[in-house]
């Protein structure tokens, strides 16, 4: 039992700390029902939903990268109301909690989505996807708009590049949990058309960036943090837990090796996550980075708090981010 | 769809650009038919991060044969993970007599198995090739297939006749040109037929590069008249009457 | 002849748009003298220099990543004055202009470094390396401190995550050119020690993020932009030029294939870069993204302005970044 | 240092953990000696992004033989790009009589070629092995070498005697333990010798994972007493008297 969102009026409890990331799994369990045991997951996060319908982007949408891929879909979806018509029934029948991902196009739209899903059976929580250019003020307005219109637990998914500043703003505005982080955007050339294409980029190398952001946020967050970005193995997932996350979202490996999602869930299923959220950093015994201990600990790869951070005198891999707030 | 493993039994180079892989596949794939494809990833990782869509050109001795570019190198004995079958069987009209297939600037690989099936059941098949498609080795196609050559503007001899003669039309364009080409084809056909183009008459093949192949990521979405469609789960053959061309 | 920095009191002119990135090539030409023809480069950018000496970081410093590497050196250097003692002679003898990379530890230190290098023969320009947590105000102070103490052309190297906001601040403060971008930080696990290590991350996948940032900045910058991040081939480099950069800095490929640096320089050497800085975006014919044109242009891979951006109706791969300024 | 190409002529498995590669190298590498290494990258890309430091164990029939872990798979005929030579020849005292080599928790590969050279010129070589080093196949070392076993705290029989007997000492530890181990060894030796430890007497080997191998990136820097040192260009053998232990 893992408390995924801050205790309070309503909180989301899941049995397993592993779930898919928005946009990777579909609007419900059906795309992967025949490929994995969805019941083994902690939850499902739906594809992004907007208040108004959105059409798919034109031009190339899937472009290979060195050990990764660029995806530019334009977040196609028929709009909140038609999504509810199509999927609410299945959500109600889902073995695991369903978290609906709402794209933060505007506070007004978020408010409309919030009240729509509030009335919709089978929705366990909302995840708000912040736009890359969102400012802390935008975040405050967007989260407030959602809060005002639903009692559902509220997760806020934060863009990678502004993770600490926007996470602060989201928590202050009353978010129930933070998802760190949404994948960054990139630009690459489509070999087929010779065209430059912009979109979200996915791949195993994303993990290093996302893990650092997760660790930085976990140090300051008073609410649960969910780690996400480039997780391709159970060990990858454990690194995020060790960084202070209570749970993880798995992304593009679901497309390349669907079973890996279930494997990661089964591996982390055993974990007892009793740590006070954000307290993980303190629990690490500082001196332990020191070489002779490393030698003893050598090779050990556990999620225990013994796995050592870099030595005190070398900079932390996620320094307490003073000054990072752009404000 | 299921995830299974297959073994590459044979690698056969069929042209400068193409090679055919003979695959021993899981029993669950025995029913695979023309139109469906395999979403493949070599177990040893291979060169690409995403899976690749392999298009079968037929079944020989219980082995599924797929046709892939020569750029990637494969070896007999290599094991691949397959998500399959991907997509739908080609939706053929009941008692189809005359099939018109059109491939311009795209290799007609998806038509090979289909043409063989149609010829086997005695239907007449005309294949129009244009642009890059003209480089395709014709010996890989059934001898019964009538071949016509299209120019770069998708015109070919007796275009009107062939279009009216056909009970069904399936076209293939390069993925970056789907919108324009299929819209153009649909217009041409609507003009020919005073009455509306019937459902299930003219199809376009959609082979976008797939990310998930399962209907999850929506990267292969095709805007639809009533509901939107997905190349991976509703395709590859999409009834152009159902497509909303922008 | 490429004008690398804004015309004015002093400006840096180079013969070739290709140079190494700070920290990849050493303090002078000597590490690669026997491996490549240094004379073919447009300039040399030195390793980072601080006013006070810095010791090398402890713990693992080089950790493999999926198709890349994490480097955590701690920016070791003997301090500005001893660097000058050791290398000024060679700088004076260098075939190509030497750009000294000054780490922006504080405005006061930057001021001291600026006047020290001002008096030092053989230094063609200074590149200021902004700290990841720098705010626009920090940047203003740091650039002002340098400006006040040297007439040397001033390049400012901007962290990836804040590229647009900090580039604006640097230009406003009088920077002569912008280097987009310094590589991001990541955290990964060292297989040898099982330890989590933080540092800069390098690899071909970095290109997509850096190219997007370069394009975004080039759209708004009134001063020359130098693109950098994950360039591993001449085509990679051309993409940055096409995005609006007047020159490029090559990073980790120098370590894995030293000759590639020279190959890229020879390939781009022919380029006539007469475009008004930042005007590139406008020169692109909008409608061109449209599929039939793409078909015509297909396969074409040139640095001409004809290579089309994504279609109008799909979002640009480097949208004009309104709101992006945290202020 | 130059960038040249070499061909893997032979791949020989010498233990569960190690394989030896026989390399036909460019003429410019004919002068390579014990201590220097090759910074290698297979032309076909290979598995790792960075180059790998290959340590020679000798020269056979004009081919340089390197010893590498078995994890990575190599095949005869494979072409590799080499940045070489990396680092300095082992700095041996003039008329050296007694050499003491110590390897604890690290494979003594770097000592193989050195020991052979020393034995050839009639010097007495004692090799102390501890921890992981004990797993090393002794048949790969010259028969004349005297082997002693150290415990986990770097103690071995007649430690004091051997240390005083030796004209020169070279130690090898795992990279994550350099600071502590070499500092400890240096202290031990200083206590033994009332007068200061002479220059060029006790060396530590530094094999950090290298990023550039050329002295550019400073990732392999070793804090020094007077000036800082680099494992890639000043190493692998560093006079511990010159190291500033923090
Ligand atoms: C509300 C909103 C504000 C914007 N503000 C800016 C801005 O300040 N500066 C700027 O340069 N560009 C802005 N844009 C444009 C947007 O940044 C670019 O379209 C995007 O960065 C790249 O486009 P894409 O199609 O690759 O992204 P995709 O993910 O494909 O998005 C397709 C469309 O959905 C929108 N979108 C994607 N994710 C979200 C999200 N989490 N929340 C809301 N909308 C999303 C994109 O803007 C784009 O219009 C904004 C877009 C929207 C919808
Ligand atoms: C002036 C200064 C301000 C800092 N402010 C913050 C902060 O506001 N929030 C925070 O979380 N951490 C801050 N730090 C610590 C620093 O962010 C971390 O050490 C770094 O993010 C990761 O360490 P590293 O060793 O991997 O970086 P490395 O690149 O290895 O740097 C090693 C040391 O050099 C410093 N450094 C690296 N690049 C620069 C640069 N371009 N300019 C100045 N110093 C550099 C690092 O801070 C670190 O102390 C600051 C450090 C310095 C020197
Ligand atoms: C198809 C798809 C859509 C996604 N939508 C979102 C989203 O709206 N918000 C978010 O935080 N993350 C979501 N995730 C992660 C990000 O990719 C997404 O935010 C981004 O807007 C999608 O960009 P794209 O349209 O270029 O794929 C998505 C992932 C995928 C693969
Ligand atoms: C050894 C090294 C040092 C570098 N120093 C800087 C730097 O000071 N400022 C900068 O903008 N970029 C420079 N570049 C690029 C960034 O890596 C650097 O800023 C960063 O601080 C180095 O981080 P590290 O100590 O974790 O390698 C450097 C690159 C390398 C490989
Ligand atoms: S490829 Fe993902 S939905 Fe079709
Ligand atoms: S490895 Fe780069 S300086 Fe030694």
Short mmCIF file of C-alpha atoms in Angstrom, two decimals, chain B residues 105 132 152 154 176-177 180-181, chain C residues 290-292 294-296 298 313:
data_model
loop_
_atom_site.label_atom_id
_atom_site.label_comp_id
_atom_site.label_asym_id
_atom_site.label_seq_id
_atom_site.Cartn_x
_atom_site.Cartn_y
_atom_site.Cartn_z
CA UNK B 105 6.96 6.21 -55.24
CA UNK B 132 10.27 4.52 -57.24
CA UNK B 152 4.76 11.27 -61.79
CA UNK B 154 -0.36 9.53 -61.05
CA UNK B 176 4.90 11.89 -46.34
CA UNK B 177 2.43 12.21 -49.24
CA UNK B 180 -2.33 14.82 -50.85
CA UNK B 181 -2.13 11.65 -52.89
CA UNK C 290 3.50 21.25 -46.70
CA UNK C 291 3.78 17.67 -47.87
CA UNK C 292 4.02 18.03 -51.64
CA UNK C 294 8.50 18.16 -48.83
CA UNK C 295 8.20 15.52 -51.52
CA UNK C 296 9.97 17.76 -54.03
CA UNK C 298 12.83 15.22 -50.40
CA UNK C 313 -0.37 24.63 -38.63
#
